[in-house]
mmCIF file with all atom_site columns, C-alpha atoms in Angstrom:
data_model
loop_
_atom_site.group_PDB
_atom_site.id
_atom_site.type_symbol
_atom_site.label_atom_id
_atom_site.label_alt_id
_atom_site.label_comp_id
_atom_site.label_asym_id
_atom_site.label_entity_id
_atom_site.label_seq_id
_atom_site.pdbx_PDB_ins_code
_atom_site.Cartn_x
_atom_site.Cartn_y
_atom_site.Cartn_z
_atom_site.occupancy
_atom_site.B_iso_or_equiv
_atom_site.pdbx_formal_charge
_atom_site.auth_seq_id
_atom_site.auth_comp_id
_atom_site.auth_asym_id
_atom_site.auth_atom_id
_atom_site.pdbx_PDB_model_num
ATOM 1   C CA . TRP B 1 1   ? -18.278 25.023 -12.915 1.00 0.00 ? 1105 TRP B CA 1
ATOM 2   C CA . ARG B 1 2   ? -18.984 26.403 -16.383 1.00 0.00 ? 1106 ARG B CA 1
ATOM 3   C CA . LYS B 1 3   ? -22.355 27.180 -17.875 1.00 0.00 ? 1107 LYS B CA 1
ATOM 4   C CA . ASP B 1 4   ? -22.892 28.769 -21.278 1.00 0.00 ? 1108 ASP B CA 1
ATOM 5   C CA . GLY B 1 5   ? -19.193 29.662 -21.408 1.00 0.00 ? 1109 GLY B CA 1
ATOM 6   C CA . HIS B 1 6   ? -19.272 31.408 -18.033 1.00 0.00 ? 1110 HIS B CA 1
ATOM 7   C CA . LEU B 1 7   ? -17.222 30.359 -15.040 1.00 0.00 ? 1111 LEU B CA 1
ATOM 8   C CA . TRP B 1 8   ? -19.356 31.389 -12.082 1.00 0.00 ? 1112 TRP B CA 1
ATOM 9   C CA . LEU B 1 9   ? -16.380 31.569 -9.729  1.00 0.00 ? 1113 LEU B CA 1
ATOM 10  C CA . GLU B 1 10  ? -14.584 34.116 -11.917 1.00 0.00 ? 1114 GLU B CA 1
ATOM 11  C CA . GLU B 1 11  ? -17.671 36.243 -12.435 1.00 0.00 ? 1115 GLU B CA 1
ATOM 12  C CA . TYR B 1 12  ? -19.401 36.221 -9.071  1.00 0.00 ? 1116 TYR B CA 1
ATOM 13  C CA . LEU B 1 13  ? -16.917 35.474 -6.315  1.00 0.00 ? 1117 LEU B CA 1
ATOM 14  C CA . PRO B 1 14  ? -14.881 38.683 -6.820  1.00 0.00 ? 1118 PRO B CA 1
ATOM 15  C CA . LYS B 1 15  ? -18.091 40.686 -6.322  1.00 0.00 ? 1119 LYS B CA 1
ATOM 16  C CA . TYR B 1 16  ? -18.194 39.397 -2.749  1.00 0.00 ? 1120 TYR B CA 1
ATOM 17  C CA . ILE B 1 17  ? -14.497 38.960 -2.074  1.00 0.00 ? 1121 ILE B CA 1
ATOM 18  C CA . GLU B 1 18  ? -12.538 41.877 -3.482  1.00 0.00 ? 1122 GLU B CA 1
ATOM 19  C CA . ARG B 1 19  ? -9.216  41.134 -5.125  1.00 0.00 ? 1123 ARG B CA 1
ATOM 20  C CA . ALA B 1 20  ? -10.052 37.439 -5.331  1.00 0.00 ? 1124 ALA B CA 1
ATOM 21  C CA . ARG B 1 21  ? -7.718  35.601 -7.639  1.00 0.00 ? 1125 ARG B CA 1
ATOM 22  C CA . ILE B 1 22  ? -9.501  32.626 -9.151  1.00 0.00 ? 1126 ILE B CA 1
ATOM 23  C CA . MET B 1 23  ? -7.544  29.569 -10.250 1.00 0.00 ? 1127 MET B CA 1
ATOM 24  C CA . LEU B 1 24  ? -9.257  26.462 -11.542 1.00 0.00 ? 1128 LEU B CA 1
ATOM 25  C CA . TYR B 1 25  ? -7.468  23.158 -11.027 1.00 0.00 ? 1129 TYR B CA 1
ATOM 26  C CA . THR B 1 26  ? -8.643  20.353 -13.228 1.00 0.00 ? 1130 THR B CA 1
ATOM 27  C CA . TYR B 1 27  ? -7.531  16.778 -12.958 1.00 0.00 ? 1131 TYR B CA 1
ATOM 28  C CA . ASN B 1 28  ? -8.266  13.574 -14.776 1.00 0.00 ? 1132 ASN B CA 1
ATOM 29  C CA . SER B 1 29  ? -10.790 11.713 -12.661 1.00 0.00 ? 1133 SER B CA 1
ATOM 30  C CA . SER B 1 30  ? -11.026 8.857  -15.175 1.00 0.00 ? 1134 SER B CA 1
ATOM 31  C CA . PRO B 1 31  ? -8.565  6.667  -13.241 1.00 0.00 ? 1135 PRO B CA 1
ATOM 32  C CA . VAL B 1 32  ? -11.535 5.753  -11.038 1.00 0.00 ? 1136 VAL B CA 1
ATOM 33  C CA . PHE B 1 33  ? -11.139 2.313  -12.522 1.00 0.00 ? 1137 PHE B CA 1
ATOM 34  C CA . GLY B 1 34  ? -7.346  2.298  -12.444 1.00 0.00 ? 1138 GLY B CA 1
ATOM 35  C CA . SER B 1 35  ? -4.700  2.290  -9.752  1.00 0.00 ? 1139 SER B CA 1
ATOM 36  C CA . GLY B 1 36  ? -6.712  4.709  -7.677  1.00 0.00 ? 1140 GLY B CA 1
ATOM 37  C CA . LYS B 1 37  ? -5.124  5.198  -4.259  1.00 0.00 ? 1141 LYS B CA 1
ATOM 38  C CA . ASP B 1 38  ? -1.593  5.831  -5.491  1.00 0.00 ? 1142 ASP B CA 1
ATOM 39  C CA . ARG B 1 39  ? -2.878  7.933  -8.370  1.00 0.00 ? 1143 ARG B CA 1
ATOM 40  C CA . PHE B 1 40  ? -5.087  9.939  -6.026  1.00 0.00 ? 1144 PHE B CA 1
ATOM 41  C CA . ILE B 1 41  ? -2.290  10.673 -3.548  1.00 0.00 ? 1145 ILE B CA 1
ATOM 42  C CA . THR B 1 42  ? -0.020  11.652 -6.451  1.00 0.00 ? 1146 THR B CA 1
ATOM 43  C CA . GLU B 1 43  ? -2.742  13.943 -7.813  1.00 0.00 ? 1147 GLU B CA 1
ATOM 44  C CA . ALA B 1 44  ? -3.069  15.578 -4.373  1.00 0.00 ? 1148 ALA B CA 1
ATOM 45  C CA . SER B 1 45  ? 0.689   16.203 -4.352  1.00 0.00 ? 1149 SER B CA 1
ATOM 46  C CA . GLN B 1 46  ? 0.479   17.599 -7.884  1.00 0.00 ? 1150 GLN B CA 1
ATOM 47  C CA . LEU B 1 47  ? -2.182  20.064 -6.731  1.00 0.00 ? 1151 LEU B CA 1
ATOM 48  C CA . LEU B 1 48  ? 0.224   21.270 -4.029  1.00 0.00 ? 1152 LEU B CA 1
ATOM 49  C CA . GLU B 1 49  ? 3.071   21.628 -6.533  1.00 0.00 ? 1153 GLU B CA 1
ATOM 50  C CA . ASN B 1 50  ? 0.887   23.626 -8.924  1.00 0.00 ? 1154 ASN B CA 1
ATOM 51  C CA . LEU B 1 51  ? -0.288  25.876 -6.085  1.00 0.00 ? 1155 LEU B CA 1
ATOM 52  C CA . SER B 1 52  ? 3.322   26.466 -5.004  1.00 0.00 ? 1156 SER B CA 1
ATOM 53  C CA . ILE B 1 53  ? 4.340   27.424 -8.533  1.00 0.00 ? 1157 ILE B CA 1
ATOM 54  C CA . LYS B 1 54  ? 1.392   29.807 -8.995  1.00 0.00 ? 1158 LYS B CA 1
ATOM 55  C CA . ARG B 1 55  ? 1.929   31.356 -5.548  1.00 0.00 ? 1159 ARG B CA 1
ATOM 56  C CA . HIS B 1 56  ? 5.737   31.637 -5.556  1.00 0.00 ? 1160 HIS B CA 1
ATOM 57  C CA . GLN B 1 57  ? 5.658   35.457 -5.504  1.00 0.00 ? 1161 GLN B CA 1
ATOM 58  C CA . CYS B 1 58  ? 2.730   35.689 -3.081  1.00 0.00 ? 1162 CYS B CA 1
ATOM 59  C CA . SER B 1 59  ? 3.071   32.613 -0.898  1.00 0.00 ? 1163 SER B CA 1
ATOM 60  C CA . ARG B 1 60  ? 1.464   34.322 2.105   1.00 0.00 ? 1164 ARG B CA 1
ATOM 61  C CA . ARG B 1 61  ? -1.666  35.429 0.268   1.00 0.00 ? 1165 ARG B CA 1
ATOM 62  C CA . PRO B 1 62  ? -4.821  34.042 1.956   1.00 0.00 ? 1166 PRO B CA 1
ATOM 63  C CA . LEU B 1 63  ? -6.117  30.926 0.273   1.00 0.00 ? 1167 LEU B CA 1
ATOM 64  C CA . MET B 1 64  ? -9.645  29.533 0.054   1.00 0.00 ? 1168 MET B CA 1
ATOM 65  C CA . LEU B 1 65  ? -10.064 26.151 -1.588  1.00 0.00 ? 1169 LEU B CA 1
ATOM 66  C CA . ILE B 1 66  ? -13.356 25.092 -3.141  1.00 0.00 ? 1170 ILE B CA 1
ATOM 67  C CA . GLY B 1 67  ? -13.974 21.518 -4.229  1.00 0.00 ? 1171 GLY B CA 1
ATOM 68  C CA . HIS B 1 68  ? -16.859 19.680 -5.792  1.00 0.00 ? 1172 HIS B CA 1
ATOM 69  C CA . SER B 1 69  ? -17.525 15.988 -5.131  1.00 0.00 ? 1173 SER B CA 1
ATOM 70  C CA . LEU B 1 70  ? -14.284 14.016 -5.369  1.00 0.00 ? 1174 LEU B CA 1
ATOM 71  C CA . GLY B 1 71  ? -12.455 17.352 -5.695  1.00 0.00 ? 1175 GLY B CA 1
ATOM 72  C CA . GLY B 1 72  ? -13.296 17.990 -2.034  1.00 0.00 ? 1176 GLY B CA 1
ATOM 73  C CA . ILE B 1 73  ? -11.658 14.708 -1.078  1.00 0.00 ? 1177 ILE B CA 1
ATOM 74  C CA . LEU B 1 74  ? -8.673  15.722 -3.221  1.00 0.00 ? 1178 LEU B CA 1
ATOM 75  C CA . ILE B 1 75  ? -8.400  18.975 -1.258  1.00 0.00 ? 1179 ILE B CA 1
ATOM 76  C CA . LYS B 1 76  ? -8.459  17.088 2.040   1.00 0.00 ? 1180 LYS B CA 1
ATOM 77  C CA . GLN B 1 77  ? -5.751  14.675 0.841   1.00 0.00 ? 1181 GLN B CA 1
ATOM 78  C CA . SER B 1 78  ? -3.688  17.625 -0.440  1.00 0.00 ? 1182 SER B CA 1
ATOM 79  C CA . LEU B 1 79  ? -3.808  19.345 2.935   1.00 0.00 ? 1183 LEU B CA 1
ATOM 80  C CA . VAL B 1 80  ? -2.893  16.094 4.692   1.00 0.00 ? 1184 VAL B CA 1
ATOM 81  C CA . ASN B 1 81  ? 0.079   15.782 2.299   1.00 0.00 ? 1185 ASN B CA 1
ATOM 82  C CA . ALA B 1 82  ? 1.017   19.431 2.888   1.00 0.00 ? 1186 ALA B CA 1
ATOM 83  C CA . ALA B 1 83  ? 0.994   18.986 6.667   1.00 0.00 ? 1187 ALA B CA 1
ATOM 84  C CA . ALA B 1 84  ? 3.520   16.184 6.267   1.00 0.00 ? 1188 ALA B CA 1
ATOM 85  C CA . ASN B 1 85  ? 5.831   18.184 3.992   1.00 0.00 ? 1189 ASN B CA 1
ATOM 86  C CA . PRO B 1 86  ? 7.623   21.320 5.314   1.00 0.00 ? 1190 PRO B CA 1
ATOM 87  C CA . LYS B 1 87  ? 7.993   22.491 1.699   1.00 0.00 ? 1191 LYS B CA 1
ATOM 88  C CA . HIS B 1 88  ? 4.261   23.260 1.682   1.00 0.00 ? 1192 HIS B CA 1
ATOM 89  C CA . ARG B 1 89  ? 4.028   24.952 5.091   1.00 0.00 ? 1193 ARG B CA 1
ATOM 90  C CA . ASP B 1 90  ? 3.022   28.237 3.416   1.00 0.00 ? 1194 ASP B CA 1
ATOM 91  C CA . ILE B 1 91  ? -0.038  26.555 1.887   1.00 0.00 ? 1195 ILE B CA 1
ATOM 92  C CA . ILE B 1 92  ? -1.113  25.179 5.262   1.00 0.00 ? 1196 ILE B CA 1
ATOM 93  C CA . GLU B 1 93  ? -0.568  28.553 6.951   1.00 0.00 ? 1197 GLU B CA 1
ATOM 94  C CA . SER B 1 94  ? -2.291  30.563 4.184   1.00 0.00 ? 1198 SER B CA 1
ATOM 95  C CA . THR B 1 95  ? -5.369  28.368 3.814   1.00 0.00 ? 1199 THR B CA 1
ATOM 96  C CA . PHE B 1 96  ? -8.119  29.911 5.896   1.00 0.00 ? 1200 PHE B CA 1
ATOM 97  C CA . ALA B 1 97  ? -11.310 28.483 4.384   1.00 0.00 ? 1201 ALA B CA 1
ATOM 98  C CA . LEU B 1 98  ? -12.601 25.409 2.613   1.00 0.00 ? 1202 LEU B CA 1
ATOM 99  C CA . VAL B 1 99  ? -15.840 25.032 0.708   1.00 0.00 ? 1203 VAL B CA 1
ATOM 100 C CA . PHE B 1 100 ? -17.000 21.521 -0.041  1.00 0.00 ? 1204 PHE B CA 1
ATOM 101 C CA . MET B 1 101 ? -19.785 21.174 -2.579  1.00 0.00 ? 1205 MET B CA 1
ATOM 102 C CA . GLY B 1 102 ? -21.394 17.755 -2.704  1.00 0.00 ? 1206 GLY B CA 1
ATOM 103 C CA . THR B 1 103 ? -18.292 16.141 -1.227  1.00 0.00 ? 1207 THR B CA 1
ATOM 104 C CA . PRO B 1 104 ? -18.910 12.575 -0.026  1.00 0.00 ? 1208 PRO B CA 1
ATOM 105 C CA . HIS B 1 105 ? -17.074 12.962 3.316   1.00 0.00 ? 1209 HIS B CA 1
ATOM 106 C CA . SER B 1 106 ? -18.612 9.776  4.714   1.00 0.00 ? 1210 SER B CA 1
ATOM 107 C CA . GLY B 1 107 ? -18.971 7.963  1.425   1.00 0.00 ? 1211 GLY B CA 1
ATOM 108 C CA . PRO B 1 108 ? -22.191 7.331  -0.425  1.00 0.00 ? 1212 PRO B CA 1
ATOM 109 C CA . THR B 1 109 ? -25.083 6.724  1.930   1.00 0.00 ? 1213 THR B CA 1
ATOM 110 C CA . ASP B 1 110 ? -27.163 4.894  -0.620  1.00 0.00 ? 1214 ASP B CA 1
ATOM 111 C CA . SER B 1 111 ? -26.123 1.233  -0.853  1.00 0.00 ? 1215 SER B CA 1
ATOM 112 C CA . SER B 1 112 ? -27.654 0.998  -4.334  1.00 0.00 ? 1216 SER B CA 1
ATOM 113 C CA . LYS B 1 113 ? -25.211 3.693  -5.525  1.00 0.00 ? 1217 LYS B CA 1
ATOM 114 C CA . ILE B 1 114 ? -22.291 1.737  -4.097  1.00 0.00 ? 1218 ILE B CA 1
ATOM 115 C CA . LEU B 1 115 ? -23.526 -1.445 -5.765  1.00 0.00 ? 1219 LEU B CA 1
ATOM 116 C CA . PHE B 1 116 ? -23.991 0.410  -9.064  1.00 0.00 ? 1220 PHE B CA 1
ATOM 117 C CA . ALA B 1 117 ? -20.462 1.888  -8.872  1.00 0.00 ? 1221 ALA B CA 1
ATOM 118 C CA . ARG B 1 118 ? -18.939 -1.519 -8.166  1.00 0.00 ? 1222 ARG B CA 1
ATOM 119 C CA . SER B 1 119 ? -20.870 -3.055 -11.074 1.00 0.00 ? 1223 SER B CA 1
ATOM 120 C CA . CYS B 1 120 ? -19.641 -0.327 -13.421 1.00 0.00 ? 1224 CYS B CA 1
ATOM 121 C CA . ALA B 1 121 ? -16.083 -0.813 -12.154 1.00 0.00 ? 1225 ALA B CA 1
ATOM 122 C CA . LYS B 1 122 ? -16.259 -4.552 -12.835 1.00 0.00 ? 1226 LYS B CA 1
ATOM 123 C CA . ILE B 1 123 ? -17.468 -3.956 -16.387 1.00 0.00 ? 1227 ILE B CA 1
ATOM 124 C CA . VAL B 1 124 ? -14.760 -1.396 -17.132 1.00 0.00 ? 1228 VAL B CA 1
ATOM 125 C CA . LYS B 1 125 ? -12.087 -3.581 -15.512 1.00 0.00 ? 1229 LYS B CA 1
ATOM 126 C CA . SER B 1 126 ? -13.050 -6.544 -17.682 1.00 0.00 ? 1230 SER B CA 1
ATOM 127 C CA . VAL B 1 127 ? -13.036 -4.448 -20.847 1.00 0.00 ? 1231 VAL B CA 1
ATOM 128 C CA . LYS B 1 128 ? -9.737  -2.715 -19.987 1.00 0.00 ? 1232 LYS B CA 1
ATOM 129 C CA . ARG B 1 129 ? -8.244  -5.825 -18.389 1.00 0.00 ? 1233 ARG B CA 1
ATOM 130 C CA . ASN B 1 130 ? -7.485  -3.768 -15.317 1.00 0.00 ? 1234 ASN B CA 1
ATOM 131 C CA . LYS B 1 131 ? -7.462  -5.472 -11.929 1.00 0.00 ? 1235 LYS B CA 1
ATOM 132 C CA . SER B 1 132 ? -8.019  -2.485 -9.668  1.00 0.00 ? 1236 SER B CA 1
ATOM 133 C CA . ASN B 1 133 ? -10.845 -0.119 -8.762  1.00 0.00 ? 1237 ASN B CA 1
ATOM 134 C CA . ASP B 1 134 ? -9.114  1.312  -5.710  1.00 0.00 ? 1238 ASP B CA 1
ATOM 135 C CA . LEU B 1 135 ? -10.373 4.843  -6.180  1.00 0.00 ? 1239 LEU B CA 1
ATOM 136 C CA . LEU B 1 136 ? -13.805 3.678  -5.096  1.00 0.00 ? 1240 LEU B CA 1
ATOM 137 C CA . GLU B 1 137 ? -12.159 3.164  -1.711  1.00 0.00 ? 1241 GLU B CA 1
ATOM 138 C CA . THR B 1 138 ? -11.456 6.891  -1.610  1.00 0.00 ? 1242 THR B CA 1
ATOM 139 C CA . VAL B 1 139 ? -15.123 7.616  -0.999  1.00 0.00 ? 1243 VAL B CA 1
ATOM 140 C CA . GLU B 1 140 ? -16.400 4.325  0.395   1.00 0.00 ? 1244 GLU B CA 1
ATOM 141 C CA . ASN B 1 141 ? -17.047 4.618  4.112   1.00 0.00 ? 1245 ASN B CA 1
ATOM 142 C CA . GLY B 1 142 ? -15.107 2.113  6.193   1.00 0.00 ? 1246 GLY B CA 1
ATOM 143 C CA . SER B 1 143 ? -12.389 1.384  3.625   1.00 0.00 ? 1247 SER B CA 1
ATOM 144 C CA . LEU B 1 144 ? -8.798  1.426  4.877   1.00 0.00 ? 1248 LEU B CA 1
ATOM 145 C CA . PHE B 1 145 ? -7.900  4.368  2.609   1.00 0.00 ? 1249 PHE B CA 1
ATOM 146 C CA . SER B 1 146 ? -10.965 6.330  3.702   1.00 0.00 ? 1250 SER B CA 1
ATOM 147 C CA . ASP B 1 147 ? -10.309 5.619  7.389   1.00 0.00 ? 1251 ASP B CA 1
ATOM 148 C CA . ILE B 1 148 ? -6.659  6.724  7.157   1.00 0.00 ? 1252 ILE B CA 1
ATOM 149 C CA . LEU B 1 149 ? -7.633  9.944  5.378   1.00 0.00 ? 1253 LEU B CA 1
ATOM 150 C CA . LYS B 1 150 ? -10.308 10.654 8.006   1.00 0.00 ? 1254 LYS B CA 1
ATOM 151 C CA . GLU B 1 151 ? -7.854  10.067 10.849  1.00 0.00 ? 1255 GLU B CA 1
ATOM 152 C CA . ASN B 1 152 ? -5.202  12.335 9.334   1.00 0.00 ? 1256 ASN B CA 1
ATOM 153 C CA . TRP B 1 153 ? -7.780  14.949 8.351   1.00 0.00 ? 1257 TRP B CA 1
ATOM 154 C CA . ARG B 1 154 ? -9.475  15.217 11.756  1.00 0.00 ? 1258 ARG B CA 1
ATOM 155 C CA . HIS B 1 155 ? -6.296  16.721 13.222  1.00 0.00 ? 1259 HIS B CA 1
ATOM 156 C CA . GLN B 1 156 ? -6.598  19.657 10.817  1.00 0.00 ? 1260 GLN B CA 1
ATOM 157 C CA . LEU B 1 157 ? -10.299 20.478 11.126  1.00 0.00 ? 1261 LEU B CA 1
ATOM 158 C CA . GLU B 1 158 ? -9.855  23.347 13.570  1.00 0.00 ? 1262 GLU B CA 1
ATOM 159 C CA . ASN B 1 159 ? -7.371  25.107 11.271  1.00 0.00 ? 1263 ASN B CA 1
ATOM 160 C CA . TYR B 1 160 ? -9.992  26.166 8.739   1.00 0.00 ? 1264 TYR B CA 1
ATOM 161 C CA . GLN B 1 161 ? -13.366 27.791 8.343   1.00 0.00 ? 1265 GLN B CA 1
ATOM 162 C CA . ILE B 1 162 ? -15.377 25.090 6.583   1.00 0.00 ? 1266 ILE B CA 1
ATOM 163 C CA . VAL B 1 163 ? -18.602 25.274 4.629   1.00 0.00 ? 1267 VAL B CA 1
ATOM 164 C CA . SER B 1 164 ? -20.175 22.105 3.277   1.00 0.00 ? 1268 SER B CA 1
ATOM 165 C CA . CYS B 1 165 ? -22.957 22.325 0.704   1.00 0.00 ? 1269 CYS B CA 1
ATOM 166 C CA . TYR B 1 166 ? -24.986 19.370 -0.428  1.00 0.00 ? 1270 TYR B CA 1
ATOM 167 C CA . GLU B 1 167 ? -28.101 18.631 -2.409  1.00 0.00 ? 1271 GLU B CA 1
ATOM 168 C CA . THR B 1 168 ? -31.272 17.235 -0.981  1.00 0.00 ? 1272 THR B CA 1
ATOM 169 C CA . ILE B 1 169 ? -34.344 15.753 -2.563  1.00 0.00 ? 1273 ILE B CA 1
ATOM 170 C CA . ASP B 1 170 ? -36.579 18.468 -1.134  1.00 0.00 ? 1274 ASP B CA 1
ATOM 171 C CA . PRO B 1 171 ? -36.854 21.668 -3.153  1.00 0.00 ? 1275 PRO B CA 1
ATOM 172 C CA . VAL B 1 172 ? -35.384 24.866 -1.750  1.00 0.00 ? 1276 VAL B CA 1
ATOM 173 C CA . ARG B 1 173 ? -38.036 26.879 0.045   1.00 0.00 ? 1277 ARG B CA 1
ATOM 174 C CA . PRO B 1 174 ? -37.893 30.553 1.053   1.00 0.00 ? 1278 PRO B CA 1
#
């Protein structure tokens, strides 16, 4: 998000969307090797709470959420949480667009990446004496957590304008 001290969202997005108010939400993604599922759902709820606090005087202002990688999954979980909580109805009603950048909606497609991630998780677990790597289930296709999120999320798809951006191996051509 930042390069050479510049936050591209703050500098460029308002040129295309007047009166854009840019807020950056950062979260600790290091619990990848900790108690992931519960931590991830809690983090999604925390995102909603922070949005509610920041938007308390302008709760009806249109909202576009942009997420990169696991941040896109966090946005989806946050909106699923918001749909289940009347307290966050204004966030659901105000959100009009979502931009996912490199978000692994269907999990990693490369089995070698999955194997590598599991190997890293095992090493970290043994060093930290931690028994869980549940957050890997957040992005692994076919996991119970992933399947539940997909099922809850699919009922919201038509509520938003969605743009998904992803990288490819081929270079960009004019």
